Amino acid sequence: MSYRELVTRPVLAWCAVTAAGRMPVAMAPLALVFLVRERPGGYSLGAALAAAYVIGEIVAAPVLGMRMNAERARPQLVTGLAVGAVGFAGLGLAPGAHPLVLAALAIVAGAGPAAVAGGLRALLTSMVPERAVTQAMSMETMLTFGVWAAAPALAAGLALGAAPAVPLLLMAVLMALSAAGMRLLPAGWAAGPPEEGVSARRALLRAWPVYVLGAAGLSLLALAELILPALLEQRGIAVGWAGVLLAGFSIGSAVGAFVYGLRGHWPGPLLVQSVVLVLAVTGGVALVALLPWTAAIGAVLVVAGLLQAPAALSRNLALRRLLPASALAAGYSVMYAAVGAGYAASGALAGGLLKVVAPSTAILWGVALTVLLTAVGALGERRLIRRTEESEESEVLQEADAPVVAERKVRR
């Protein structure tokens, strides 16, 4: 399956709707900081608002994902996007409101569309042939990294060049356009029958190792983004290079997603692929903490980005194989919350460590946390795969023995 075969009107419409819906999500943290930075204690308040926004996402994603009706998902997706648009519009129209009011609006803006990413991913994979799922997910990853690469510059440029509230108002408009564009997409997808004897909630809980390994992968992104400016200062390098170096990471990730999707299948089980890729990215981030040259740091970040995207893709493909079709949208939403929690945990650890240790040491502590999460997730997933295989073998043996048992009953 080639990427050219994905260029159809429904898939292009999906790309437009998804880009319009994800740009506000990517702009939100920085836009919230710029919204209140001129107030007393503005940077601290902006960080608190960004944290409130992320908390809204993390808490709401699994809850709303579990309640999504696969075959009639469109109204729920539209409602989530509309709620997000209202939250962003409220922030943009009342930037001088009380901090508690702003925090409540930030939570609403984060919580409303929290399950939309999972629902849109399930919708995309239902729109393409089974053999094209890897390419479709790779295309989604390229789109996501492209959005995340453009969002900070757009948020900062509008806030500084126009007014601090302008990015929030644009985000509200984009999210409303995404909600309106949902009518161009199918109403839902075929959920299929639930797994016999296993509830959707139990199936989601059983897949916890996949979420842990996914969180480990994104915790590395937090290390790269949040500590890099301080690390550059420690090395005597101009802080302005941080944006260029992180752009290289994003570009590398987009290229990595494209290359991963060129083949439908890569050697080795998905678990092995994930562990190898995450550990390779971990090694790259560790090198960033040790290397003193700007060019070397940039080269390592590009290579780390090349491997980061396939690591995330292998996690989503593993989740798709482990969960029944009826629980996929909820599973993607839980993964969204898990990787957000991994990012937040790594960022909190980094922020705390920067008060007592050098930036390079803080990165190495974060790398140790990532290795620990990777080990826990890999061991748990290995046990889960083994149980699944044993269960399938038992079912096959029962089916093979059924005619013999029936014949014995007839003889009796």
Tab-separated table of C-alpha atoms in Angstrom:
chain	number	residue	atom	x	y	z
A	1	MET	CA	0.000	0.000	0.000
A	2	SER	CA	1.476	3.384	-1.008
A	3	TYR	CA	0.715	6.815	0.432
A	4	ARG	CA	-0.744	7.903	-2.912
A	5	GLU	CA	-3.601	5.469	-2.430
A	6	LEU	CA	-4.560	7.354	0.744
A	7	VAL	CA	-5.131	10.561	-1.221
A	8	THR	CA	-8.905	10.289	-1.420
A	9	ARG	CA	-11.564	12.902	-0.759
A	10	PRO	CA	-12.682	11.406	2.602
A	11	VAL	CA	-9.109	11.116	3.892
A	12	LEU	CA	-8.242	14.668	2.758
A	13	ALA	CA	-11.384	15.933	4.495
A	14	TRP	CA	-10.299	14.053	7.621
A	15	CYS	CA	-6.875	15.751	7.433
A	16	ALA	CA	-8.446	19.215	7.203
A	17	VAL	CA	-10.833	18.586	10.105
A	18	THR	CA	-8.064	17.076	12.230
A	19	ALA	CA	-5.575	19.877	11.547
A	20	ALA	CA	-8.160	22.525	12.457
A	21	GLY	CA	-9.003	20.666	15.673
A	22	ARG	CA	-5.431	19.926	16.766
A	23	MET	CA	-3.850	23.306	16.098
A	24	PRO	CA	-5.637	24.876	19.117
A	25	VAL	CA	-4.522	21.965	21.307
A	26	ALA	CA	-0.907	22.465	20.259
A	27	MET	CA	-1.093	26.256	20.705
A	28	ALA	CA	-2.836	26.169	24.091
A	29	PRO	CA	0.025	25.983	26.650
A	30	LEU	CA	2.081	28.793	25.127
A	31	ALA	CA	-0.990	30.884	24.280
A	32	LEU	CA	-2.161	30.701	27.907
A	33	VAL	CA	1.225	31.907	29.138
A	34	PHE	CA	1.189	34.885	26.732
A	35	LEU	CA	-2.426	35.671	27.661
A	36	VAL	CA	-1.566	36.630	31.258
A	37	ARG	CA	2.186	37.270	31.231
A	38	GLU	CA	1.750	41.059	31.641
A	39	ARG	CA	-0.262	40.632	34.835
A	40	PRO	CA	1.518	40.542	38.232
A	41	GLY	CA	3.023	37.087	38.585
A	42	GLY	CA	1.981	36.494	34.990
A	43	TYR	CA	4.397	33.697	34.143
A	44	SER	CA	3.448	31.696	37.228
A	45	LEU	CA	-0.241	32.230	36.487
A	46	GLY	CA	0.298	31.211	32.855
A	47	ALA	CA	2.024	28.013	33.937
A	48	ALA	CA	-0.863	27.281	36.322
A	49	LEU	CA	-3.419	27.835	33.542
A	50	ALA	CA	-1.477	25.538	31.220
A	51	ALA	CA	-1.415	22.909	33.981
A	52	ALA	CA	-5.180	23.293	34.479
A	53	TYR	CA	-5.685	22.817	30.738
A	54	VAL	CA	-3.589	19.619	30.717
A	55	ILE	CA	-5.371	18.284	33.812
A	56	GLY	CA	-8.695	18.792	32.048
A	57	GLU	CA	-7.398	16.752	29.114
A	58	ILE	CA	-5.944	13.937	31.219
A	59	VAL	CA	-9.030	13.508	33.402
A	60	ALA	CA	-11.646	13.839	30.656
A	61	ALA	CA	-10.012	11.750	27.902
A	62	PRO	CA	-10.635	8.281	29.390
A	63	VAL	CA	-14.053	9.218	30.788
A	64	LEU	CA	-15.387	10.618	27.509
A	65	GLY	CA	-13.643	7.926	25.455
A	66	MET	CA	-15.420	5.191	27.429
A	67	ARG	CA	-18.788	6.823	26.717
A	68	MET	CA	-18.275	7.224	22.970
A	69	ASN	CA	-20.776	5.433	20.736
A	70	ALA	CA	-18.692	4.096	17.858
A	71	GLU	CA	-21.475	3.835	15.284
A	72	ARG	CA	-22.858	7.323	16.085
A	73	ALA	CA	-19.732	9.130	17.243
A	74	ARG	CA	-20.190	12.311	15.207
A	75	PRO	CA	-22.550	14.151	17.638
A	76	GLN	CA	-20.193	13.448	20.538
A	77	LEU	CA	-17.157	14.619	18.581
A	78	VAL	CA	-18.967	17.779	17.466
A	79	THR	CA	-20.075	18.494	21.033
A	80	GLY	CA	-16.543	18.056	22.367
A	81	LEU	CA	-15.091	20.421	19.791
A	82	ALA	CA	-17.860	22.964	20.413
A	83	VAL	CA	-17.214	22.897	24.175
A	84	GLY	CA	-13.514	23.443	23.523
A	85	ALA	CA	-14.309	26.375	21.237
A	86	VAL	CA	-16.476	27.947	23.959
A	87	GLY	CA	-13.697	27.540	26.525
A	88	PHE	CA	-11.083	29.166	24.278
A	89	ALA	CA	-13.484	31.962	23.311
A	90	GLY	CA	-14.176	32.684	26.991
A	91	LEU	CA	-10.439	32.927	27.685
A	92	GLY	CA	-9.898	35.232	24.712
A	93	LEU	CA	-12.819	37.510	25.516
A	94	ALA	CA	-12.110	37.829	29.258
A	95	PRO	CA	-8.314	37.858	29.693
A	96	GLY	CA	-8.611	40.089	32.768
A	97	ALA	CA	-10.981	37.781	34.645
A	98	HIS	CA	-10.200	36.345	38.075
A	99	PRO	CA	-7.558	33.578	37.937
A	100	LEU	CA	-10.058	31.001	39.177
A	101	VAL	CA	-12.409	31.883	36.321
A	102	LEU	CA	-9.573	31.579	33.821
A	103	ALA	CA	-8.547	28.242	35.327
A	104	ALA	CA	-12.120	26.946	35.036
A	105	LEU	CA	-12.286	28.028	31.389
A	106	ALA	CA	-8.903	26.369	30.740
A	107	ILE	CA	-10.180	23.117	32.226
A	108	VAL	CA	-13.302	23.313	30.043
A	109	ALA	CA	-11.196	24.018	26.950
A	110	GLY	CA	-9.004	21.008	27.688
A	111	ALA	CA	-11.709	18.594	28.800
A	112	GLY	CA	-14.286	19.181	26.040
A	113	PRO	CA	-12.307	17.855	23.051
A	114	ALA	CA	-10.134	15.448	25.092
A	115	ALA	CA	-11.590	12.323	23.454
A	116	VAL	CA	-11.713	13.792	19.941
A	117	ALA	CA	-8.185	12.662	19.018
A	118	GLY	CA	-9.011	9.041	19.852
A	119	GLY	CA	-12.335	9.172	18.024
A	120	LEU	CA	-10.796	10.694	14.898
A	121	ARG	CA	-8.035	8.063	14.868
A	122	ALA	CA	-10.596	5.255	15.089
A	123	LEU	CA	-12.567	6.968	12.315
A	124	LEU	CA	-9.480	7.215	10.093
A	125	THR	CA	-8.547	3.544	10.439
A	126	SER	CA	-12.118	2.591	9.555
A	127	MET	CA	-11.943	4.665	6.336
A	128	VAL	CA	-8.965	2.822	4.834
A	129	PRO	CA	-8.352	-0.856	3.992
A	130	GLU	CA	-6.826	-3.013	6.722
A	131	ARG	CA	-3.556	-3.250	4.798
A	132	ALA	CA	-3.269	0.564	4.830
A	133	VAL	CA	-3.671	1.108	8.586
A	134	THR	CA	0.061	1.547	9.204
A	135	GLN	CA	0.322	4.123	6.420
A	136	ALA	CA	-2.784	5.930	7.693
A	137	MET	CA	-1.385	6.150	11.222
A	138	SER	CA	1.961	7.298	9.845
A	139	MET	CA	0.185	10.024	7.891
A	140	GLU	CA	-1.640	11.081	11.059
A	141	THR	CA	1.672	11.281	12.932
A	142	MET	CA	3.224	13.415	10.199
A	143	LEU	CA	0.223	15.738	10.339
A	144	THR	CA	0.440	15.953	14.133
A	145	PHE	CA	4.148	16.783	14.192
A	146	GLY	CA	3.620	19.362	11.446
A	147	VAL	CA	0.926	21.032	13.542
A	148	TRP	CA	3.073	20.953	16.672
A	149	ALA	CA	6.009	22.433	14.768
A	150	ALA	CA	3.940	25.393	13.532
A	151	ALA	CA	1.842	26.022	16.664
A	152	PRO	CA	4.431	27.704	18.966
A	153	ALA	CA	5.508	30.166	16.296
A	154	LEU	CA	1.874	30.978	15.455
A	155	ALA	CA	0.905	31.472	19.105
A	156	ALA	CA	3.918	33.632	19.931
A	157	GLY	CA	3.717	35.653	16.710
A	158	LEU	CA	0.059	36.561	17.146
A	159	ALA	CA	0.400	37.293	20.869
A	160	LEU	CA	3.381	39.609	20.370
A	161	GLY	CA	2.442	41.055	16.986
A	162	ALA	CA	-1.292	41.599	17.525
A	163	ALA	CA	-2.654	41.091	21.053
A	164	PRO	CA	-2.349	38.397	23.758
A	165	ALA	CA	-6.002	37.404	23.308
A	166	VAL	CA	-5.789	36.931	19.527
A	167	PRO	CA	-4.312	33.387	19.632
A	168	LEU	CA	-7.142	32.225	21.931
A	169	LEU	CA	-9.799	33.703	19.655
A	170	LEU	CA	-8.180	32.089	16.610
A	171	MET	CA	-8.101	28.777	18.477
A	172	ALA	CA	-11.824	29.085	19.193
A	173	VAL	CA	-12.531	29.749	15.506
A	174	LEU	CA	-10.384	26.803	14.365
A	175	MET	CA	-12.067	24.421	16.790
A	176	ALA	CA	-15.511	25.623	15.672
A	177	LEU	CA	-14.508	25.076	12.030
A	178	SER	CA	-13.363	21.555	12.928
A	179	ALA	CA	-16.750	20.890	14.533
A	180	ALA	CA	-18.543	22.175	11.424
A	181	GLY	CA	-16.314	20.064	9.170
A	182	MET	CA	-17.314	16.859	10.945
A	183	ARG	CA	-20.341	16.674	8.625
A	184	LEU	CA	-17.892	15.817	5.806
A	185	LEU	CA	-16.841	12.640	7.632
A	186	PRO	CA	-18.700	9.382	8.295
A	187	ALA	CA	-21.088	9.320	11.231
A	188	GLY	CA	-19.014	6.654	12.962
A	189	TRP	CA	-17.366	3.308	12.459
A	190	ALA	CA	-18.323	-0.328	12.865
A	191	ALA	CA	-17.521	-1.226	16.445
A	192	GLY	CA	-17.920	-4.968	16.028
A	193	PRO	CA	-19.042	-7.272	18.834
A	194	PRO	CA	-17.375	-6.852	22.234
A	195	GLU	CA	-14.859	-9.480	23.286
A	196	GLU	CA	-16.741	-12.433	24.748
A	197	GLY	CA	-16.617	-12.496	28.517
A	198	VAL	CA	-14.589	-9.264	28.762
A	199	SER	CA	-16.119	-5.829	29.374
A	200	ALA	CA	-14.739	-2.762	27.610
A	201	ARG	CA	-13.508	-1.357	30.917
A	202	ARG	CA	-11.672	-4.572	31.745
A	203	ALA	CA	-10.139	-4.711	28.270
A	204	LEU	CA	-8.850	-1.156	28.683
A	205	LEU	CA	-7.394	-1.858	32.118
A	206	ARG	CA	-5.753	-5.034	30.852
A	207	ALA	CA	-3.794	-2.996	28.289
A	208	TRP	CA	-2.067	-0.863	30.947
A	209	PRO	CA	1.478	-1.877	29.875
A	210	VAL	CA	0.909	-0.313	26.452
A	211	TYR	CA	-0.032	2.973	28.104
A	212	VAL	CA	3.017	2.887	30.390
A	213	LEU	CA	5.374	2.329	27.470
A	214	GLY	CA	3.633	5.111	25.540
A	215	ALA	CA	4.061	7.462	28.499
A	216	ALA	CA	7.759	6.543	28.648
A	217	GLY	CA	8.201	7.622	25.035
A	218	LEU	CA	6.614	11.042	25.483
A	219	SER	CA	8.428	11.748	28.734
A	220	LEU	CA	11.541	12.067	26.574
A	221	LEU	CA	9.868	14.834	24.577
A	222	ALA	CA	9.231	16.727	27.815
A	223	LEU	CA	12.914	16.457	28.709
A	224	ALA	CA	13.963	17.761	25.299
A	225	GLU	CA	11.513	20.678	25.276
A	226	LEU	CA	11.584	21.874	28.875
A	227	ILE	CA	15.243	21.512	29.850
A	228	LEU	CA	16.921	22.343	26.544
A	229	PRO	CA	16.979	26.161	27.072
A	230	ALA	CA	18.584	25.764	30.499
A	231	LEU	CA	21.042	23.219	29.095
A	232	LEU	CA	22.088	25.622	26.336
A	233	GLU	CA	22.746	28.320	28.926
A	234	GLN	CA	24.847	25.846	30.902
A	235	ARG	CA	26.888	25.138	27.756
A	236	GLY	CA	27.300	28.851	26.983
A	237	ILE	CA	25.156	28.555	23.833
A	238	ALA	CA	22.592	31.229	22.877
A	239	VAL	CA	19.134	30.250	24.132
A	240	GLY	CA	17.668	31.275	20.770
A	241	TRP	CA	19.026	28.030	19.340
A	242	ALA	CA	16.439	26.081	21.359
A	243	GLY	CA	13.663	26.761	18.836
A	244	VAL	CA	15.841	25.726	15.902
A	245	LEU	CA	16.987	22.526	17.608
A	246	LEU	CA	13.434	21.537	18.601
A	247	ALA	CA	12.244	22.243	15.064
A	248	GLY	CA	14.878	19.759	13.898
A	249	PHE	CA	13.455	17.218	16.320
A	250	SER	CA	9.926	17.765	14.944
A	251	ILE	CA	11.099	17.543	11.331
A	252	GLY	CA	12.981	14.357	12.136
A	253	SER	CA	9.834	12.910	13.710
A	254	ALA	CA	7.766	13.702	10.617
A	255	VAL	CA	10.368	12.009	8.405
A	256	GLY	CA	10.512	9.034	10.765
A	257	ALA	CA	6.743	8.610	10.578
A	258	PHE	CA	6.880	8.729	6.780
A	259	VAL	CA	9.636	6.112	6.589
A	260	TYR	CA	7.858	3.814	9.064
A	261	GLY	CA	4.735	3.917	6.927
A	262	LEU	CA	6.570	3.010	3.713
A	263	ARG	CA	6.406	-0.624	4.808
A	264	GLY	CA	3.297	-2.303	6.128
A	265	HIS	CA	5.330	-4.498	8.480
A	266	TRP	CA	8.757	-4.141	10.063
A	267	PRO	CA	10.882	-7.014	11.415
A	268	GLY	CA	10.165	-8.157	14.944
A	269	PRO	CA	7.113	-7.994	17.214
A	270	LEU	CA	5.665	-4.576	17.976
A	271	LEU	CA	6.799	-4.837	21.597
A	272	VAL	CA	10.417	-5.381	20.553
A	273	GLN	CA	10.199	-2.521	18.070
A	274	SER	CA	8.855	-0.196	20.762
A	275	VAL	CA	11.461	-1.085	23.376
A	276	VAL	CA	14.377	-0.788	20.949
A	277	LEU	CA	13.140	2.542	19.582
A	278	VAL	CA	12.377	4.088	22.983
A	279	LEU	CA	15.759	3.023	24.371
A	280	ALA	CA	17.472	4.420	21.276
A	281	VAL	CA	15.707	7.766	21.745
A	282	THR	CA	16.651	7.604	25.438
A	283	GLY	CA	20.295	7.191	24.466
A	284	GLY	CA	20.009	10.189	22.155
A	285	VAL	CA	18.549	12.394	24.901
A	286	ALA	CA	21.326	11.256	27.244
A	287	LEU	CA	23.881	12.305	24.616
A	288	VAL	CA	22.225	15.736	24.432
A	289	ALA	CA	23.007	16.132	28.138
A	290	LEU	CA	26.666	15.251	27.579
A	291	LEU	CA	27.636	16.839	24.256
A	292	PRO	CA	29.042	20.411	24.375
A	293	TRP	CA	28.618	21.429	20.716
A	294	THR	CA	25.509	22.964	19.158
A	295	ALA	CA	25.858	21.059	15.887
A	296	ALA	CA	26.259	17.740	17.707
A	297	ILE	CA	23.198	18.398	19.887
A	298	GLY	CA	21.188	19.295	16.777
A	299	ALA	CA	22.270	16.147	14.927
A	300	VAL	CA	21.395	13.942	17.901
A	301	LEU	CA	17.963	15.566	18.256
A	302	VAL	CA	17.195	14.998	14.570
A	303	VAL	CA	18.099	11.312	14.899
A	304	ALA	CA	16.070	11.065	18.115
A	305	GLY	CA	13.106	12.570	16.292
A	306	LEU	CA	13.490	10.041	13.471
A	307	LEU	CA	13.069	7.248	16.033
A	308	GLN	CA	10.499	8.947	18.288
A	309	ALA	CA	7.649	8.854	15.775
A	310	PRO	CA	7.996	5.118	14.937
A	311	ALA	CA	8.089	4.387	18.680
A	312	ALA	CA	4.738	6.144	19.140
A	313	LEU	CA	3.298	4.489	16.036
A	314	SER	CA	4.252	1.007	17.221
A	315	ARG	CA	2.426	1.708	20.504
A	316	ASN	CA	-0.790	2.666	18.731
A	317	LEU	CA	-0.568	-0.381	16.465
A	318	ALA	CA	0.008	-2.616	19.504
A	319	LEU	CA	-3.026	-1.117	21.207
A	320	ARG	CA	-5.098	-1.750	18.095
A	321	ARG	CA	-4.124	-5.428	18.143
A	322	LEU	CA	-4.744	-5.937	21.848
A	323	LEU	CA	-8.140	-4.233	22.148
A	324	PRO	CA	-11.447	-5.333	20.619
A	325	ALA	CA	-12.813	-2.987	17.965
A	326	SER	CA	-15.583	-1.886	20.325
A	327	ALA	CA	-13.009	-0.410	22.742
A	328	LEU	CA	-10.556	1.162	20.283
A	329	ALA	CA	-11.693	4.787	20.542
A	330	ALA	CA	-11.658	4.564	24.327
A	331	GLY	CA	-8.227	2.929	24.193
A	332	TYR	CA	-6.809	5.709	22.043
A	333	SER	CA	-8.279	8.257	24.454
A	334	VAL	CA	-6.714	6.502	27.442
A	335	MET	CA	-3.388	6.458	25.570
A	336	TYR	CA	-3.793	10.196	24.972
A	337	ALA	CA	-4.268	10.722	28.700
A	338	ALA	CA	-1.375	8.405	29.584
A	339	VAL	CA	1.163	10.108	27.347
A	340	GLY	CA	-0.039	13.484	28.641
A	341	ALA	CA	0.508	12.247	32.190
A	342	GLY	CA	3.980	11.001	31.214
A	343	TYR	CA	4.815	14.402	29.760
A	344	ALA	CA	3.521	16.190	32.850
A	345	ALA	CA	5.335	13.855	35.269
A	346	SER	CA	8.621	14.219	33.437
A	347	GLY	CA	8.184	17.986	33.234
A	348	ALA	CA	7.409	18.223	36.964
A	349	LEU	CA	10.451	16.088	37.794
A	350	ALA	CA	12.646	18.220	35.559
A	351	GLY	CA	11.351	21.465	37.051
A	352	GLY	CA	11.997	20.245	40.570
A	353	LEU	CA	15.465	18.941	39.782
A	354	LEU	CA	16.542	22.159	38.051
A	355	LYS	CA	16.324	23.897	41.436
A	356	VAL	CA	18.972	21.636	42.958
A	357	VAL	CA	21.083	20.185	40.120
A	358	ALA	CA	22.551	21.252	36.793
A	359	PRO	CA	20.368	20.912	33.641
A	360	SER	CA	22.528	18.091	32.288
A	361	THR	CA	22.073	16.134	35.528
A	362	ALA	CA	18.311	16.770	35.453
A	363	ILE	CA	18.144	15.291	31.948
A	364	LEU	CA	20.016	12.184	33.078
A	365	TRP	CA	17.579	11.717	35.986
A	366	GLY	CA	14.718	12.011	33.516
A	367	VAL	CA	16.402	9.435	31.293
A	368	ALA	CA	16.564	7.070	34.288
A	369	LEU	CA	12.816	7.557	34.854
A	370	THR	CA	12.152	6.747	31.190
A	371	VAL	CA	14.230	3.556	31.383
A	372	LEU	CA	12.281	2.494	34.488
A	373	LEU	CA	8.904	3.122	32.800
A	374	THR	CA	10.094	1.255	29.699
A	375	ALA	CA	11.108	-1.777	31.763
A	376	VAL	CA	7.802	-1.845	33.654
A	377	GLY	CA	5.748	-1.463	30.473
A	378	ALA	CA	7.746	-4.061	28.522
A	379	LEU	CA	7.558	-6.711	31.254
A	380	GLY	CA	3.845	-6.111	31.745
A	381	GLU	CA	3.100	-6.278	28.020
A	382	ARG	CA	5.158	-9.448	27.635
A	383	ARG	CA	3.026	-11.127	30.312
A	384	LEU	CA	-0.148	-9.801	28.666
A	385	ILE	CA	0.874	-11.205	25.260
A	386	ARG	CA	1.722	-14.564	26.833
A	387	ARG	CA	-1.672	-14.756	28.554
A	388	THR	CA	-3.430	-13.840	25.311
A	389	GLU	CA	-1.568	-16.553	23.390
A	390	GLU	CA	-2.326	-19.147	26.077
A	391	SER	CA	-6.008	-18.187	26.016
A	392	GLU	CA	-6.126	-18.488	22.222
A	393	GLU	CA	-4.430	-21.896	22.350
A	394	SER	CA	-6.936	-23.065	24.960
A	395	GLU	CA	-9.852	-21.945	22.774
A	396	VAL	CA	-8.394	-23.776	19.773
A	397	LEU	CA	-7.999	-26.987	21.802
A	398	GLN	CA	-11.559	-26.703	23.100
A	399	GLU	CA	-12.877	-26.282	19.571
A	400	ALA	CA	-10.848	-29.284	18.398
A	401	ASP	CA	-12.113	-31.445	21.265
A	402	ALA	CA	-15.753	-30.417	20.856
A	403	PRO	CA	-16.633	-33.089	18.226
A	404	VAL	CA	-15.043	-35.827	20.372
A	405	VAL	CA	-16.961	-34.701	23.453
A	406	ALA	CA	-20.204	-34.596	21.483
A	407	GLU	CA	-19.608	-38.124	20.105
A	408	ARG	CA	-19.024	-39.462	23.634
A	409	LYS	CA	-22.264	-37.923	24.816
A	410	VAL	CA	-24.150	-39.568	21.911
A	411	ARG	CA	-22.643	-42.980	22.765
A	412	ARG	CA	-23.669	-42.621	26.369
